[in-house]
């Protein structure tokens, strides 16, 4: 696969991953409003999507991104190290959201939700924007 195709795959998978994280974050934040059989069914479908689409997209992002960074020699650059910390925070968010969706679907959600889950959509969006900014600007 050539470099341009690999970068396109990386960006497309990143868009799918972040979209899935945002969807999961909104589902977790709004789960009390969906407290019915139909609402739990929607949340169960969201969890399935999270596992079968969002998680593989994350793996593609990590694999392609790692390969691109190694090939370009960016591993020692500070902007990439900051970006990797932000990516790692999104991986942690992925795990937390998957766990929370599972508990909500099983009707075992903690009350109230931890702050990181209540603010997951905002935190995900801010991390994603910072990652894009670092990738485009490569400031240092």
CSV table of N, CA and C in Angstrom, one decimal:
chain,number,residue,atom,x,y,z
A,1,UNK,N,0.9,-1.2,0.0
A,1,UNK,CA,0.0,0.0,0.0
A,1,UNK,C,0.9,1.2,0.0
A,2,UNK,N,0.6,2.2,-0.9
A,2,UNK,CA,1.4,3.4,-0.9
A,2,UNK,C,1.1,4.3,0.2
A,3,UNK,N,2.0,5.3,0.4
A,3,UNK,CA,1.9,6.2,1.5
A,3,UNK,C,0.5,7.0,1.6
A,4,UNK,N,0.1,7.5,0.4
A,4,UNK,CA,-1.1,8.3,0.3
A,4,UNK,C,-2.3,7.4,0.7
A,5,UNK,N,-2.4,6.2,0.2
A,5,UNK,CA,-3.5,5.3,0.6
A,5,UNK,C,-3.5,4.9,2.1
A,6,UNK,N,-2.3,4.8,2.6
A,6,UNK,CA,-2.2,4.4,4.0
A,6,UNK,C,-2.7,5.6,4.9
A,7,UNK,N,-2.3,6.8,4.5
A,7,UNK,CA,-2.8,8.0,5.2
A,7,UNK,C,-4.3,8.2,5.1
A,8,UNK,N,-4.8,7.9,3.9
A,8,UNK,CA,-6.3,8.0,3.7
A,8,UNK,C,-7.0,7.0,4.6
A,9,UNK,N,-6.5,5.8,4.7
A,9,UNK,CA,-7.0,4.7,5.5
A,9,UNK,C,-7.0,5.2,7.0
A,10,UNK,N,-5.9,5.7,7.4
A,10,UNK,CA,-5.7,6.2,8.8
A,10,UNK,C,-6.7,7.3,9.1
A,11,UNK,N,-6.9,8.3,8.3
A,11,UNK,CA,-7.8,9.4,8.5
A,11,UNK,C,-9.2,8.9,8.5
A,12,UNK,N,-9.6,8.0,7.6
A,12,UNK,CA,-10.9,7.5,7.5
A,12,UNK,C,-11.3,6.7,8.7
A,13,UNK,N,-10.3,5.8,9.2
A,13,UNK,CA,-10.6,5.0,10.4
A,13,UNK,C,-10.6,5.9,11.6
A,14,UNK,N,-9.8,7.0,11.6
A,14,UNK,CA,-9.9,7.9,12.8
A,14,UNK,C,-11.3,8.6,12.8
A,15,UNK,N,-11.8,9.0,11.7
A,15,UNK,CA,-13.1,9.6,11.7
A,15,UNK,C,-14.2,8.6,12.2
A,16,UNK,N,-14.1,7.4,11.8
A,16,UNK,CA,-15.0,6.3,12.3
A,16,UNK,C,-14.9,6.1,13.8
A,17,UNK,N,-13.6,6.1,14.2
A,17,UNK,CA,-13.3,5.9,15.6
A,17,UNK,C,-13.9,7.0,16.5
A,18,UNK,N,-13.6,8.2,16.1
A,18,UNK,CA,-14.0,9.4,16.9
A,18,UNK,C,-15.6,9.5,16.9
A,19,UNK,N,-16.1,9.2,15.7
A,19,UNK,CA,-17.6,9.3,15.6
A,19,UNK,C,-18.2,8.2,16.5
A,20,UNK,N,-17.7,7.0,16.5
A,20,UNK,CA,-18.2,6.0,17.4
A,20,UNK,C,-18.0,6.4,18.9
A,21,UNK,N,-16.9,7.0,19.2
A,21,UNK,CA,-16.7,7.4,20.6
A,21,UNK,C,-17.7,8.5,21.0
A,22,UNK,N,-18.0,9.4,20.1
A,22,UNK,CA,-18.9,10.5,20.4
A,22,UNK,C,-20.3,9.9,20.5
A,23,UNK,N,-20.7,8.9,19.7
A,23,UNK,CA,-22.0,8.3,19.8
A,23,UNK,C,-22.1,7.5,21.1
A,24,UNK,N,-21.1,6.8,21.5
A,24,UNK,CA,-21.1,6.0,22.7
A,24,UNK,C,-21.2,7.0,23.9
A,25,UNK,N,-20.5,8.1,23.8
A,25,UNK,CA,-20.5,9.1,24.9
A,25,UNK,C,-21.9,9.7,25.1
A,26,UNK,N,-22.5,10.0,24.0
A,26,UNK,CA,-23.9,10.6,24.0
A,26,UNK,C,-24.9,9.5,24.6
A,27,UNK,N,-24.7,8.3,24.1
A,27,UNK,CA,-25.6,7.2,24.6
A,27,UNK,C,-25.4,7.1,26.2
A,28,UNK,N,-24.2,7.1,26.6
A,28,UNK,CA,-24.0,6.9,28.1
A,28,UNK,C,-24.5,8.1,28.8
A,29,UNK,N,-24.3,9.3,28.3
A,29,UNK,CA,-24.8,10.6,29.0
A,29,UNK,C,-26.3,10.6,29.0
A,30,UNK,N,-26.9,10.1,28.0
A,30,UNK,CA,-28.4,10.2,27.9
A,30,UNK,C,-29.1,8.9,28.3
A,31,UNK,N,-28.4,8.0,28.9
A,31,UNK,CA,-29.0,6.7,29.2
A,31,UNK,C,-30.3,6.8,30.1
A,32,UNK,N,-30.3,7.7,31.0
A,32,UNK,CA,-31.5,7.9,31.9
A,32,UNK,C,-32.7,8.3,31.1
A,33,UNK,N,-32.6,9.1,30.0
A,33,UNK,CA,-33.7,9.5,29.2
A,33,UNK,C,-34.2,8.3,28.3
A,34,UNK,N,-33.4,7.3,28.2
A,34,UNK,CA,-33.7,6.1,27.4
A,34,UNK,C,-34.1,4.9,28.2
A,35,UNK,N,-34.7,5.2,29.4
A,35,UNK,CA,-35.0,4.1,30.4
A,35,UNK,C,-36.3,3.4,30.0
A,36,UNK,N,-36.3,2.7,29.0
A,36,UNK,CA,-37.4,1.9,28.5
A,36,UNK,C,-36.9,0.7,27.8
A,37,UNK,N,-37.8,-0.2,27.4
A,37,UNK,CA,-37.4,-1.4,26.6
A,37,UNK,C,-36.8,-0.9,25.3
A,38,UNK,N,-37.4,0.0,24.6
A,38,UNK,CA,-36.9,0.5,23.3
A,38,UNK,C,-35.6,1.2,23.5
A,39,UNK,N,-35.5,2.0,24.6
A,39,UNK,CA,-34.2,2.7,24.9
A,39,UNK,C,-33.1,1.8,25.1
A,40,UNK,N,-33.3,0.7,25.9
A,40,UNK,CA,-32.3,-0.3,26.2
A,40,UNK,C,-31.9,-1.0,24.9
A,41,UNK,N,-32.8,-1.2,24.0
A,41,UNK,CA,-32.6,-1.9,22.8
A,41,UNK,C,-31.6,-1.0,21.9
A,42,UNK,N,-31.9,0.3,21.9
A,42,UNK,CA,-31.0,1.3,21.2
A,42,UNK,C,-29.6,1.2,21.8
A,43,UNK,N,-29.5,1.2,23.1
A,43,UNK,CA,-28.2,1.2,23.8
A,43,UNK,C,-27.5,-0.1,23.5
A,44,UNK,N,-28.2,-1.2,23.5
A,44,UNK,CA,-27.6,-2.5,23.2
A,44,UNK,C,-27.1,-2.5,21.7
A,45,UNK,N,-27.8,-1.9,20.8
A,45,UNK,CA,-27.3,-1.7,19.4
A,45,UNK,C,-26.1,-0.8,19.4
A,46,UNK,N,-26.1,0.2,20.2
A,46,UNK,CA,-25.0,1.1,20.2
A,46,UNK,C,-23.7,0.4,20.8
A,47,UNK,N,-23.9,-0.4,21.8
A,47,UNK,CA,-22.8,-1.2,22.3
A,47,UNK,C,-22.3,-2.2,21.2
A,48,UNK,N,-23.2,-2.8,20.5
A,48,UNK,CA,-22.7,-3.7,19.5
A,48,UNK,C,-21.9,-3.0,18.4
A,49,UNK,N,-22.4,-1.8,18.0
A,49,UNK,CA,-21.7,-0.9,17.0
A,49,UNK,C,-20.3,-0.6,17.6
A,50,UNK,N,-20.3,-0.2,18.8
A,50,UNK,CA,-19.0,0.1,19.5
A,50,UNK,C,-18.0,-1.0,19.4
A,51,UNK,N,-18.5,-2.2,19.6
A,51,UNK,CA,-17.6,-3.4,19.6
A,51,UNK,C,-17.2,-3.8,18.2
A,52,UNK,N,-18.1,-3.7,17.3
A,52,UNK,CA,-17.8,-4.3,15.9
A,52,UNK,C,-17.4,-3.3,14.9
A,53,UNK,N,-17.5,-2.0,15.2
A,53,UNK,CA,-17.1,-1.0,14.2
A,53,UNK,C,-16.1,0.0,14.9
A,54,UNK,N,-16.4,0.5,16.0
A,54,UNK,CA,-15.6,1.5,16.6
A,54,UNK,C,-14.2,0.9,17.1
A,55,UNK,N,-14.3,-0.3,17.7
A,55,UNK,CA,-13.0,-0.9,18.2
A,55,UNK,C,-12.1,-1.3,17.0
A,56,UNK,N,-12.6,-1.9,15.9
A,56,UNK,CA,-11.7,-2.2,14.8
A,56,UNK,C,-11.2,-0.9,14.2
A,57,UNK,N,-12.0,0.1,14.1
A,57,UNK,CA,-11.5,1.4,13.6
A,57,UNK,C,-10.3,1.9,14.4
A,58,UNK,N,-10.4,1.8,15.8
A,58,UNK,CA,-9.3,2.2,16.6
A,58,UNK,C,-8.1,1.4,16.3
A,59,UNK,N,-8.2,0.1,16.1
A,59,UNK,CA,-7.1,-0.8,15.9
A,59,UNK,C,-6.4,-0.4,14.5
A,60,UNK,N,-7.2,-0.1,13.5
A,60,UNK,CA,-6.7,0.4,12.2
A,60,UNK,C,-5.9,1.7,12.4
A,61,UNK,N,-6.5,2.6,13.2
A,61,UNK,CA,-5.8,3.9,13.4
A,61,UNK,C,-4.5,3.7,14.1
A,62,UNK,N,-4.5,2.9,15.1
A,62,UNK,CA,-3.2,2.6,15.9
A,62,UNK,C,-2.2,2.0,15.0
A,63,UNK,N,-2.6,1.0,14.2
A,63,UNK,CA,-1.7,0.3,13.3
A,63,UNK,C,-1.1,1.2,12.2
A,64,UNK,N,-2.0,1.8,11.5
A,64,UNK,CA,-1.6,2.7,10.4
A,64,UNK,C,-0.8,3.9,11.0
A,65,UNK,N,-1.2,4.5,12.1
A,65,UNK,CA,-0.5,5.6,12.6
A,65,UNK,C,0.9,5.3,13.1
A,66,UNK,N,1.0,4.1,13.7
A,66,UNK,CA,2.3,3.7,14.2
A,66,UNK,C,3.3,3.4,13.0
A,67,UNK,N,2.7,2.8,12.0
A,67,UNK,CA,3.6,2.5,10.8
A,67,UNK,C,4.0,3.8,10.1
A,68,UNK,N,3.0,4.7,9.9
A,68,UNK,CA,3.3,6.0,9.3
A,68,UNK,C,4.4,6.8,10.1
A,69,UNK,N,4.2,6.8,11.4
A,69,UNK,CA,5.2,7.5,12.3
A,69,UNK,C,6.6,6.9,12.2
A,70,UNK,N,6.7,5.6,12.2
A,70,UNK,CA,8.0,4.9,12.1
A,70,UNK,C,8.6,5.2,10.7
A,71,UNK,N,7.8,5.1,9.6
A,71,UNK,CA,8.4,5.3,8.3
A,71,UNK,C,8.9,6.7,8.1
A,72,UNK,N,8.1,7.7,8.7
A,72,UNK,CA,8.5,9.1,8.5
A,72,UNK,C,9.6,9.6,9.5
A,73,UNK,N,9.9,8.7,10.5
A,73,UNK,CA,10.9,9.1,11.4
A,73,UNK,C,10.4,10.1,12.4
A,74,UNK,N,9.1,10.2,12.7
A,74,UNK,CA,8.6,11.2,13.6
A,74,UNK,C,8.6,10.7,15.1
A,75,UNK,N,8.9,9.5,15.4
A,75,UNK,CA,8.8,9.0,16.7
A,75,UNK,C,9.5,9.9,17.7
A,76,UNK,N,10.6,10.5,17.4
A,76,UNK,CA,11.4,11.3,18.3
A,76,UNK,C,10.9,12.7,18.4
A,77,UNK,N,9.9,13.1,17.6
A,77,UNK,CA,9.4,14.5,17.6
A,77,UNK,C,8.5,14.7,18.8
A,78,UNK,N,8.6,15.9,19.4
A,78,UNK,CA,7.8,16.2,20.6
A,78,UNK,C,6.3,16.3,20.3
A,79,UNK,N,5.9,16.8,19.1
A,79,UNK,CA,4.5,17.0,18.8
A,79,UNK,C,3.9,15.6,18.7
A,80,UNK,N,4.6,14.6,18.2
A,80,UNK,CA,4.0,13.2,18.1
A,80,UNK,C,3.9,12.6,19.4
A,81,UNK,N,4.8,12.9,20.3
A,81,UNK,CA,4.8,12.3,21.7
A,81,UNK,C,3.5,12.8,22.4
A,82,UNK,N,3.3,14.1,22.2
A,82,UNK,CA,2.0,14.7,22.8
A,82,UNK,C,0.8,14.1,22.2
A,83,UNK,N,0.9,13.9,20.9
A,83,UNK,CA,-0.3,13.3,20.1
A,83,UNK,C,-0.5,11.9,20.6
A,84,UNK,N,0.6,11.2,20.9
A,84,UNK,CA,0.4,9.8,21.4
A,84,UNK,C,-0.2,9.7,22.8
A,85,UNK,N,0.1,10.7,23.6
A,85,UNK,CA,-0.6,10.8,24.9
A,85,UNK,C,-2.1,11.0,24.7
A,86,UNK,N,-2.4,11.9,23.8
A,86,UNK,CA,-3.9,12.2,23.6
A,86,UNK,C,-4.5,11.0,23.0
A,87,UNK,N,-3.9,10.3,22.1
A,87,UNK,CA,-4.4,9.0,21.5
A,87,UNK,C,-4.6,8.0,22.6
A,88,UNK,N,-3.7,7.9,23.5
A,88,UNK,CA,-3.8,6.9,24.6
A,88,UNK,C,-5.0,7.3,25.5
A,89,UNK,N,-5.2,8.6,25.6
A,89,UNK,CA,-6.4,9.0,26.4
A,89,UNK,C,-7.7,8.6,25.7
A,90,UNK,N,-7.7,8.6,24.4
A,90,UNK,CA,-8.9,8.2,23.7
A,90,UNK,C,-9.1,6.6,23.8
A,91,UNK,N,-8.0,5.9,23.8
A,91,UNK,CA,-8.1,4.5,24.0
A,91,UNK,C,-8.7,4.2,25.4
A,92,UNK,N,-8.2,4.9,26.4
A,92,UNK,CA,-8.8,4.7,27.7
A,92,UNK,C,-10.3,5.1,27.7
A,93,UNK,N,-10.6,6.1,27.0
A,93,UNK,CA,-12.0,6.5,26.9
A,93,UNK,C,-12.8,5.4,26.2
A,94,UNK,N,-12.3,4.8,25.2
A,94,UNK,CA,-12.9,3.7,24.5
A,94,UNK,C,-13.3,2.6,25.5
A,95,UNK,N,-12.3,2.2,26.3
A,95,UNK,CA,-12.5,1.1,27.3
A,95,UNK,C,-13.6,1.5,28.4
A,96,UNK,N,-13.5,2.8,28.9
A,96,UNK,CA,-14.4,3.2,29.8
A,96,UNK,C,-15.9,3.3,29.3
A,97,UNK,N,-16.0,3.7,28.1
A,97,UNK,CA,-17.3,3.8,27.4
A,97,UNK,C,-17.9,2.4,27.2
A,98,UNK,N,-17.1,1.5,26.7
A,98,UNK,CA,-17.5,0.2,26.5
A,98,UNK,C,-18.0,-0.5,27.8
A,99,UNK,N,-17.2,-0.3,28.8
A,99,UNK,CA,-17.6,-0.8,30.1
A,99,UNK,C,-18.9,-0.2,30.6
A,100,UNK,N,-19.0,1.1,30.5
A,100,UNK,CA,-20.3,1.8,30.9
A,100,UNK,C,-21.5,1.4,30.1
A,101,UNK,N,-21.3,1.2,28.8
A,101,UNK,CA,-22.5,0.8,28.0
A,101,UNK,C,-22.9,-0.6,28.4
A,102,UNK,N,-21.9,-1.5,28.7
A,102,UNK,CA,-22.3,-2.8,29.1
A,102,UNK,C,-23.0,-2.8,30.4
A,103,UNK,N,-22.6,-2.0,31.4
A,103,UNK,CA,-23.3,-1.9,32.6
A,103,UNK,C,-24.7,-1.3,32.5
A,104,UNK,N,-24.8,-0.3,31.6
A,104,UNK,CA,-26.1,0.3,31.4
A,104,UNK,C,-27.1,-0.7,30.7
A,105,UNK,N,-26.6,-1.4,29.7
A,105,UNK,CA,-27.5,-2.4,29.1
A,105,UNK,C,-27.9,-3.5,30.1
A,106,UNK,N,-27.1,-3.9,31.0
A,106,UNK,CA,-27.4,-4.9,32.0
A,106,UNK,C,-28.2,-4.2,33.2
A,107,UNK,N,-28.5,-2.9,33.1
A,107,UNK,CA,-29.2,-2.2,34.2
A,107,UNK,C,-28.4,-2.2,35.5
A,108,UNK,N,-27.1,-2.0,35.3
A,108,UNK,CA,-26.2,-1.9,36.5
A,108,UNK,C,-25.4,-0.6,36.5
A,109,UNK,N,-25.9,0.4,35.9
A,109,UNK,CA,-25.2,1.7,35.8
A,109,UNK,C,-25.0,2.3,37.1
A,110,UNK,N,-23.8,2.9,37.4
A,110,UNK,CA,-23.7,3.6,38.7
A,110,UNK,C,-24.5,4.9,38.7
A,111,UNK,N,-24.9,5.3,39.8
A,111,UNK,CA,-25.7,6.5,39.9
A,111,UNK,C,-25.0,7.4,41.0
A,112,UNK,N,-24.6,8.6,40.7
A,112,UNK,CA,-24.5,9.2,39.4
A,112,UNK,C,-23.2,8.6,38.6
A,113,UNK,N,-23.2,8.9,37.3
A,113,UNK,CA,-22.1,8.5,36.5
A,113,UNK,C,-20.8,9.2,36.9
A,114,UNK,N,-19.6,8.6,36.9
A,114,UNK,CA,-18.4,9.4,37.1
A,114,UNK,C,-18.3,10.6,36.2
A,115,UNK,N,-17.6,11.6,36.6
A,115,UNK,CA,-17.6,12.8,35.8
A,115,UNK,C,-16.9,12.6,34.5
A,116,UNK,N,-15.9,11.8,34.4
A,116,UNK,CA,-15.3,11.5,33.1
A,116,UNK,C,-16.3,11.0,32.1
A,117,UNK,N,-17.2,10.2,32.5
A,117,UNK,CA,-18.3,9.6,31.6
A,117,UNK,C,-19.3,10.7,31.3
A,118,UNK,N,-19.6,11.5,32.2
A,118,UNK,CA,-20.6,12.6,32.0
A,118,UNK,C,-20.1,13.6,31.0
A,119,UNK,N,-18.7,13.8,31.0
A,119,UNK,CA,-18.1,14.7,30.1
A,119,UNK,C,-17.4,14.0,28.9
A,120,UNK,N,-17.6,12.8,28.7
A,120,UNK,CA,-16.9,12.0,27.7
A,120,UNK,C,-17.0,12.6,26.3
A,121,UNK,N,-18.1,13.1,25.9
A,121,UNK,CA,-18.3,13.7,24.5
A,121,UNK,C,-17.4,14.9,24.4
A,122,UNK,N,-17.4,15.8,25.4
A,122,UNK,CA,-16.6,17.0,25.3
A,122,UNK,C,-15.1,16.6,25.3
A,123,UNK,N,-14.7,15.7,26.2
A,123,UNK,CA,-13.3,15.3,26.3
A,123,UNK,C,-12.8,14.7,25.0
A,124,UNK,N,-13.6,13.8,24.4
A,124,UNK,CA,-13.3,13.2,23.2
A,124,UNK,C,-13.1,14.2,22.1
A,125,UNK,N,-14.0,15.1,22.0
A,125,UNK,CA,-14.0,16.1,20.9
A,125,UNK,C,-12.7,17.0,21.1
A,126,UNK,N,-12.4,17.4,22.3
A,126,UNK,CA,-11.3,18.3,22.5
A,126,UNK,C,-10.0,17.5,22.2
A,127,UNK,N,-9.9,16.3,22.6
A,127,UNK,CA,-8.7,15.5,22.3
A,127,UNK,C,-8.5,15.3,20.8
A,128,UNK,N,-9.6,15.0,20.1
A,128,UNK,CA,-9.6,14.7,18.7
A,128,UNK,C,-9.2,16.0,18.0
A,129,UNK,N,-9.7,17.2,18.4
A,129,UNK,CA,-9.3,18.4,17.7
A,129,UNK,C,-7.8,18.7,18.0
A,130,UNK,N,-7.3,18.5,19.2
A,130,UNK,CA,-5.9,18.7,19.5
A,130,UNK,C,-5.0,17.7,18.7
A,131,UNK,N,-5.5,16.5,18.5
A,131,UNK,CA,-4.7,15.5,17.7
A,131,UNK,C,-4.6,16.0,16.2
A,132,UNK,N,-5.7,16.5,15.7
A,132,UNK,CA,-5.8,17.0,14.3
A,132,UNK,C,-4.9,18.2,14.2
A,133,UNK,N,-5.0,19.1,15.1
A,133,UNK,CA,-4.1,20.3,15.1
A,133,UNK,C,-2.6,19.9,15.1
A,134,UNK,N,-2.2,19.0,16.0
A,134,UNK,CA,-0.8,18.6,16.1
A,134,UNK,C,-0.4,17.9,14.8
A,135,UNK,N,-1.3,17.1,14.2
A,135,UNK,CA,-0.9,16.4,13.0
A,135,UNK,C,-0.7,17.3,11.8
A,136,UNK,N,-1.6,18.3,11.7
A,136,UNK,CA,-1.5,19.3,10.6
A,136,UNK,C,-0.3,20.3,10.8
A,137,UNK,N,-0.2,20.8,12.0
A,137,UNK,CA,0.8,21.8,12.2
A,137,UNK,C,2.3,21.3,12.4
A,138,UNK,N,2.3,20.1,13.1
A,138,UNK,CA,3.7,19.5,13.4
A,138,UNK,C,4.5,20.6,14.0
A,139,UNK,N,4.1,21.3,15.1
A,139,UNK,CA,4.7,22.5,15.6
A,139,UNK,C,6.2,22.4,16.1
A,140,UNK,N,6.5,21.3,16.7
A,140,UNK,CA,7.9,21.2,17.3
A,140,UNK,C,8.3,19.8,17.3
